[in-house]
Amino acid sequence: MHTIDLAYAGRGIHEELVAYVADQEGYFHDEGVHVAVRDGIAWDTERLRSCATIGLGRALLSRLTDGIEWTVLSVNTHRPLFWFLGGPGVRTMADLRGRRLAVHAAHTAPGCFARIVLRQHGLDPDRDLDCMARPPGDYQMDLRRLRDGSIDAAYVGSTLAPEQVAAEEGCHVLAWVGDHFQIPTVGVAVDATRIRIDAPAVQAVVRANQRALRTIADRPDLTIDYMASFLNRLTRAEVRRHYERYVGPYFTPDGRVDLDIARRAVDAVAAELGAPSAPADQIYQPA
């Protein structure tokens, strides 16, 4: 049996769901590969290069800024699962002007995506609001700070469901990033200078990943069971609505990349970073 490390770069169903389904349903075993799923959130890029990675956004940023030859072999979704959540007095994106926003740092993939969406809403993240950078986590401290008024809004990820949090906390969902900015954002990638793309273990992980994506598309009840294990504050009906709104329609059933979306996204990220862009078809394999 082949072996490989597969690292995620963030927590929540955005990064973890597909690999979790592949593991729990035995798809890795069926493909003859032993996969050690590793927490790579705090790893530096050099250490991450020794693994296959789920975090395509982080891989793209390090390719554009450091020239690391990450190659994306399978894409889970083109719609990042991050949301802007406003406190009681913040009801729209326009209301963020002059406010305090807890958000990922600008040099991270989620932070870069946030800045792109803020600019789309006419907001300069460096001048029009107070962006308070904080590391990724489960966002519980953000909710606490929204309650005590020390921040006005937060940029949160998929360890929680925004509509349910807003209803419980008296907050407002201002925007879903996936509605405003599309980019191939989670899947399977390797640094081709460190790990051969055609290595049997790599190809086995890709096949298992694509099989899990098909399961997510074809077996919603099973997927909802798995999602509920991540989102255990939700009722089953709430998990189903979350699946129907954010997962079912937008997770690819076959792992294929949309190169038109990828080209626009790479150019947008490069512009935000102030880095040269790169040809999307050299980063994302079409099949």
Tab-separated table of C-alpha atoms in Angstrom:
chain	number	residue	atom	x	y	z
A	1	MET	CA	0.000	0.000	0.000
A	2	HIS	CA	1.271	3.497	-0.880
A	3	THR	CA	1.505	6.226	1.777
A	4	ILE	CA	1.196	10.009	1.623
A	5	ASP	CA	0.611	12.977	3.933
A	6	LEU	CA	-2.338	15.225	3.058
A	7	ALA	CA	-2.365	18.569	4.875
A	8	TYR	CA	-5.265	20.930	5.393
A	9	ALA	CA	-4.594	24.642	5.859
A	10	GLY	CA	-7.797	25.646	7.658
A	11	ARG	CA	-10.543	24.107	9.750
A	12	GLY	CA	-14.181	23.499	8.862
A	13	ILE	CA	-16.094	21.794	6.077
A	14	HIS	CA	-14.485	24.105	3.503
A	15	GLU	CA	-11.157	22.272	3.894
A	16	GLU	CA	-12.032	19.047	5.670
A	17	LEU	CA	-15.325	17.672	4.340
A	18	VAL	CA	-14.186	15.965	1.134
A	19	ALA	CA	-11.139	14.292	2.693
A	20	TYR	CA	-13.312	13.247	5.645
A	21	VAL	CA	-15.865	11.610	3.362
A	22	ALA	CA	-13.088	9.852	1.429
A	23	ASP	CA	-11.597	8.548	4.660
A	24	GLN	CA	-14.835	7.510	6.360
A	25	GLU	CA	-16.247	5.831	3.261
A	26	GLY	CA	-13.032	3.864	2.731
A	27	TYR	CA	-12.123	5.422	-0.603
A	28	PHE	CA	-8.451	5.884	0.283
A	29	HIS	CA	-8.251	2.221	1.285
A	30	ASP	CA	-10.002	1.158	-1.914
A	31	GLU	CA	-7.385	3.053	-3.913
A	32	GLY	CA	-4.548	1.319	-2.080
A	33	VAL	CA	-3.176	4.382	-0.308
A	34	HIS	CA	-2.671	5.099	3.381
A	35	VAL	CA	-3.340	8.811	3.902
A	36	ALA	CA	-2.183	10.639	7.008
A	37	VAL	CA	-4.359	13.756	7.200
A	38	ARG	CA	-2.188	16.429	8.794
A	39	ASP	CA	-2.996	19.770	10.410
A	40	GLY	CA	-0.861	22.159	8.372
A	41	ILE	CA	-2.466	25.398	9.550
A	42	ALA	CA	0.588	26.580	11.475
A	43	TRP	CA	3.169	25.035	9.150
A	44	ASP	CA	5.439	27.243	7.124
A	45	THR	CA	5.356	26.772	3.366
A	46	GLU	CA	8.617	24.852	3.289
A	47	ARG	CA	7.199	22.133	5.516
A	48	LEU	CA	3.927	22.079	3.602
A	49	ARG	CA	5.810	21.313	0.375
A	50	SER	CA	6.556	17.791	1.614
A	51	CYS	CA	2.827	16.930	1.512
A	52	ALA	CA	-0.091	17.009	-0.794
A	53	THR	CA	-2.248	19.903	0.330
A	54	ILE	CA	-5.960	20.670	0.388
A	55	GLY	CA	-5.421	24.429	0.684
A	56	LEU	CA	-5.396	25.630	-2.922
A	57	GLY	CA	-5.679	29.292	-1.979
A	58	ARG	CA	-2.542	29.189	0.126
A	59	ALA	CA	-0.789	27.224	-2.610
A	60	LEU	CA	-1.705	29.854	-5.207
A	61	LEU	CA	-0.436	32.704	-3.038
A	62	SER	CA	2.923	31.015	-2.464
A	63	ARG	CA	3.194	30.211	-6.181
A	64	LEU	CA	2.626	33.865	-7.099
A	65	THR	CA	4.857	35.366	-4.407
A	66	ASP	CA	7.558	32.702	-3.985
A	67	GLY	CA	7.532	30.878	-7.324
A	68	ILE	CA	6.796	27.484	-5.737
A	69	GLU	CA	5.525	25.143	-8.425
A	70	TRP	CA	2.278	24.038	-6.845
A	71	THR	CA	0.142	22.107	-9.313
A	72	VAL	CA	-3.563	21.622	-8.645
A	73	LEU	CA	-4.824	18.154	-9.561
A	74	SER	CA	-8.405	18.280	-8.279
A	75	VAL	CA	-10.749	21.114	-7.306
A	76	ASN	CA	-13.582	20.766	-4.789
A	77	THR	CA	-15.349	24.098	-5.247
A	78	HIS	CA	-14.891	27.510	-6.843
A	79	ARG	CA	-16.819	29.302	-4.076
A	80	PRO	CA	-14.888	29.999	-0.862
A	81	LEU	CA	-16.874	29.302	2.304
A	82	PHE	CA	-16.211	32.571	4.134
A	83	TRP	CA	-18.715	35.180	5.247
A	84	PHE	CA	-18.830	38.765	6.501
A	85	LEU	CA	-20.884	38.822	9.707
A	86	GLY	CA	-22.025	42.183	11.062
A	87	GLY	CA	-22.911	43.021	14.637
A	88	PRO	CA	-26.290	44.496	15.645
A	89	GLY	CA	-25.538	47.905	14.124
A	90	VAL	CA	-23.988	46.622	10.880
A	91	ARG	CA	-26.613	45.429	8.393
A	92	THR	CA	-24.895	45.855	5.000
A	93	MET	CA	-21.394	45.851	3.552
A	94	ALA	CA	-21.664	49.624	3.189
A	95	ASP	CA	-22.120	49.850	6.967
A	96	LEU	CA	-18.579	48.541	7.425
A	97	ARG	CA	-17.147	51.940	6.554
A	98	GLY	CA	-15.381	53.313	9.626
A	99	ARG	CA	-15.996	50.073	11.585
A	100	ARG	CA	-13.768	47.478	13.242
A	101	LEU	CA	-13.568	44.212	11.296
A	102	ALA	CA	-11.845	41.083	12.627
A	103	VAL	CA	-10.362	39.434	9.555
A	104	HIS	CA	-7.566	37.146	8.389
A	105	ALA	CA	-4.254	38.847	7.617
A	106	ALA	CA	-3.811	40.305	4.139
A	107	HIS	CA	-1.015	37.872	3.195
A	108	THR	CA	-3.215	34.811	3.813
A	109	ALA	CA	-5.575	33.377	1.205
A	110	PRO	CA	-8.809	34.097	3.153
A	111	GLY	CA	-7.558	37.588	3.966
A	112	CYS	CA	-6.715	38.241	0.323
A	113	PHE	CA	-10.180	37.087	-0.741
A	114	ALA	CA	-11.736	39.362	1.902
A	115	ARG	CA	-9.854	42.376	0.584
A	116	ILE	CA	-10.967	41.643	-2.983
A	117	VAL	CA	-14.619	41.502	-1.892
A	118	LEU	CA	-14.291	44.661	0.210
A	119	ARG	CA	-12.931	46.515	-2.823
A	120	GLN	CA	-15.856	45.220	-4.912
A	121	HIS	CA	-18.115	46.975	-2.396
A	122	GLY	CA	-16.221	50.249	-2.719
A	123	LEU	CA	-14.266	49.839	0.523
A	124	ASP	CA	-10.504	50.293	0.786
A	125	PRO	CA	-9.454	47.777	3.451
A	126	ASP	CA	-6.482	49.953	4.444
A	127	ARG	CA	-8.324	53.272	4.726
A	128	ASP	CA	-12.090	52.882	4.977
A	129	LEU	CA	-12.305	50.522	7.943
A	130	ASP	CA	-10.206	49.196	10.803
A	131	CYS	CA	-9.107	45.697	9.742
A	132	MET	CA	-7.997	43.888	12.880
A	133	ALA	CA	-5.954	40.886	11.726
A	134	ARG	CA	-6.305	37.684	13.676
A	135	PRO	CA	-5.206	34.091	13.016
A	136	PRO	CA	-7.658	31.496	11.723
A	137	GLY	CA	-9.555	29.510	14.320
A	138	ASP	CA	-13.077	28.425	15.097
A	139	TYR	CA	-14.218	32.078	15.377
A	140	GLN	CA	-15.756	31.670	18.840
A	141	MET	CA	-13.673	34.596	20.120
A	142	ASP	CA	-15.046	36.712	17.276
A	143	LEU	CA	-18.582	35.971	18.464
A	144	ARG	CA	-17.606	36.901	22.004
A	145	ARG	CA	-16.117	40.185	20.791
A	146	LEU	CA	-19.210	40.939	18.732
A	147	ARG	CA	-21.283	40.461	21.878
A	148	ASP	CA	-19.140	42.775	24.009
A	149	GLY	CA	-18.876	45.384	21.243
A	150	SER	CA	-15.085	45.350	20.927
A	151	ILE	CA	-15.511	44.644	17.197
A	152	ASP	CA	-18.312	45.609	14.829
A	153	ALA	CA	-18.018	42.777	12.308
A	154	ALA	CA	-16.106	39.571	11.653
A	155	TYR	CA	-14.975	37.590	8.645
A	156	VAL	CA	-15.715	33.968	9.503
A	157	GLY	CA	-15.247	30.522	7.983
A	158	SER	CA	-17.000	27.193	7.812
A	159	THR	CA	-16.562	26.015	11.392
A	160	LEU	CA	-19.936	27.695	11.901
A	161	ALA	CA	-23.097	28.352	9.896
A	162	PRO	CA	-23.600	32.114	9.497
A	163	GLU	CA	-27.389	32.210	9.313
A	164	GLN	CA	-27.774	30.217	12.512
A	165	VAL	CA	-25.192	32.353	14.330
A	166	ALA	CA	-26.856	35.558	13.120
A	167	ALA	CA	-30.264	34.391	14.330
A	168	GLU	CA	-28.930	33.419	17.768
A	169	GLU	CA	-26.633	36.395	18.299
A	170	GLY	CA	-28.691	39.211	16.784
A	171	CYS	CA	-26.136	39.677	13.999
A	172	HIS	CA	-26.451	40.040	10.235
A	173	VAL	CA	-24.948	38.061	7.355
A	174	LEU	CA	-23.531	40.824	5.167
A	175	ALA	CA	-22.088	38.773	2.306
A	176	TRP	CA	-20.916	35.324	1.313
A	177	VAL	CA	-17.548	35.484	-0.438
A	178	GLY	CA	-18.716	32.780	-2.872
A	179	ASP	CA	-21.391	35.117	-4.223
A	180	HIS	CA	-18.822	37.796	-5.061
A	181	PHE	CA	-15.512	36.099	-5.798
A	182	GLN	CA	-15.000	32.682	-7.383
A	183	ILE	CA	-11.661	30.868	-7.293
A	184	PRO	CA	-10.606	27.196	-7.277
A	185	THR	CA	-10.063	27.091	-3.550
A	186	VAL	CA	-9.816	23.602	-2.012
A	187	GLY	CA	-8.912	20.206	-3.476
A	188	VAL	CA	-5.590	18.427	-4.017
A	189	ALA	CA	-2.290	20.087	-4.963
A	190	VAL	CA	1.375	19.117	-4.827
A	191	ASP	CA	4.652	20.932	-5.309
A	192	ALA	CA	5.776	19.256	-8.507
A	193	THR	CA	9.443	19.817	-7.636
A	194	ARG	CA	9.053	17.737	-4.468
A	195	ILE	CA	6.340	15.171	-5.281
A	196	ARG	CA	5.778	13.674	-8.732
A	197	ILE	CA	2.331	14.430	-10.094
A	198	ASP	CA	2.105	10.928	-11.540
A	199	ALA	CA	3.241	9.232	-8.318
A	200	PRO	CA	0.874	6.330	-7.506
A	201	ALA	CA	0.034	7.712	-4.060
A	202	VAL	CA	-0.821	11.134	-5.504
A	203	GLN	CA	-3.042	9.724	-8.211
A	204	ALA	CA	-4.761	7.454	-5.659
A	205	VAL	CA	-5.575	10.482	-3.479
A	206	VAL	CA	-6.948	12.339	-6.506
A	207	ARG	CA	-9.198	9.406	-7.452
A	208	ALA	CA	-10.462	9.061	-3.874
A	209	ASN	CA	-11.066	12.815	-3.684
A	210	GLN	CA	-13.096	12.753	-6.892
A	211	ARG	CA	-15.077	9.744	-5.683
A	212	ALA	CA	-15.904	11.644	-2.475
A	213	LEU	CA	-17.062	14.626	-4.531
A	214	ARG	CA	-19.404	12.349	-6.469
A	215	THR	CA	-20.766	11.013	-3.169
A	216	ILE	CA	-21.408	14.556	-1.931
A	217	ALA	CA	-23.368	15.289	-5.108
A	218	ASP	CA	-25.284	11.994	-5.312
A	219	ARG	CA	-25.933	11.185	-1.647
A	220	PRO	CA	-27.041	14.361	0.119
A	221	ASP	CA	-28.468	12.548	3.149
A	222	LEU	CA	-25.117	10.883	3.814
A	223	THR	CA	-23.270	14.158	3.263
A	224	ILE	CA	-25.607	15.926	5.689
A	225	ASP	CA	-24.766	13.276	8.302
A	226	TYR	CA	-21.081	14.063	7.878
A	227	MET	CA	-21.657	17.820	7.863
A	228	ALA	CA	-23.625	17.528	11.102
A	229	SER	CA	-20.523	16.100	12.805
A	230	PHE	CA	-18.723	19.377	12.014
A	231	LEU	CA	-21.682	21.725	12.603
A	232	ASN	CA	-23.022	20.195	15.784
A	233	ARG	CA	-24.848	23.357	16.894
A	234	LEU	CA	-27.302	22.877	14.017
A	235	THR	CA	-30.453	20.815	13.799
A	236	ARG	CA	-30.618	18.373	10.915
A	237	ALA	CA	-33.018	20.700	9.086
A	238	GLU	CA	-30.514	23.549	9.469
A	239	VAL	CA	-27.670	21.368	8.197
A	240	ARG	CA	-29.785	20.426	5.183
A	241	ARG	CA	-30.427	24.089	4.401
A	242	HIS	CA	-26.691	24.756	4.727
A	243	TYR	CA	-25.935	21.902	2.315
A	244	GLU	CA	-28.565	23.127	-0.162
A	245	ARG	CA	-27.331	26.719	-0.032
A	246	TYR	CA	-23.547	26.347	0.000
A	247	VAL	CA	-22.412	22.782	-0.758
A	248	GLY	CA	-24.740	20.822	-3.022
A	249	PRO	CA	-24.944	23.376	-5.849
A	250	TYR	CA	-21.283	24.418	-5.797
A	251	PHE	CA	-19.005	21.505	-4.919
A	252	THR	CA	-17.897	19.993	-8.223
A	253	PRO	CA	-19.036	16.399	-8.821
A	254	ASP	CA	-15.831	15.462	-10.676
A	255	GLY	CA	-12.986	17.655	-9.375
A	256	ARG	CA	-12.559	19.525	-12.647
A	257	VAL	CA	-11.425	23.122	-12.726
A	258	ASP	CA	-13.213	25.893	-14.605
A	259	LEU	CA	-10.240	27.546	-16.297
A	260	ASP	CA	-12.158	30.729	-17.143
A	261	ILE	CA	-12.884	31.248	-13.436
A	262	ALA	CA	-9.309	30.302	-12.594
A	263	ARG	CA	-7.822	32.842	-15.017
A	264	ARG	CA	-9.892	35.705	-13.619
A	265	ALA	CA	-9.166	34.639	-10.046
A	266	VAL	CA	-5.397	34.338	-10.516
A	267	ASP	CA	-5.271	37.811	-12.064
A	268	ALA	CA	-7.373	39.262	-9.208
A	269	VAL	CA	-5.225	37.664	-6.507
A	270	ALA	CA	-1.995	38.750	-8.207
A	271	ALA	CA	-3.290	42.320	-8.453
A	272	GLU	CA	-4.255	42.339	-4.772
A	273	LEU	CA	-0.837	40.994	-3.789
A	274	GLY	CA	1.034	43.325	-6.140
A	275	ALA	CA	2.689	40.291	-7.720
A	276	PRO	CA	3.045	39.167	-11.357
A	277	SER	CA	0.194	36.949	-12.501
A	278	ALA	CA	0.683	33.451	-13.919
A	279	PRO	CA	-1.069	31.363	-16.590
A	280	ALA	CA	-3.904	29.466	-14.929
A	281	ASP	CA	-3.447	26.447	-17.178
A	282	GLN	CA	0.067	26.022	-15.778
A	283	ILE	CA	-1.297	25.869	-12.219
A	284	TYR	CA	-4.547	23.925	-12.607
A	285	GLN	CA	-4.656	20.669	-14.501
A	286	PRO	CA	-7.840	20.579	-16.618
A	287	ALA	CA	-8.619	16.923	-15.890
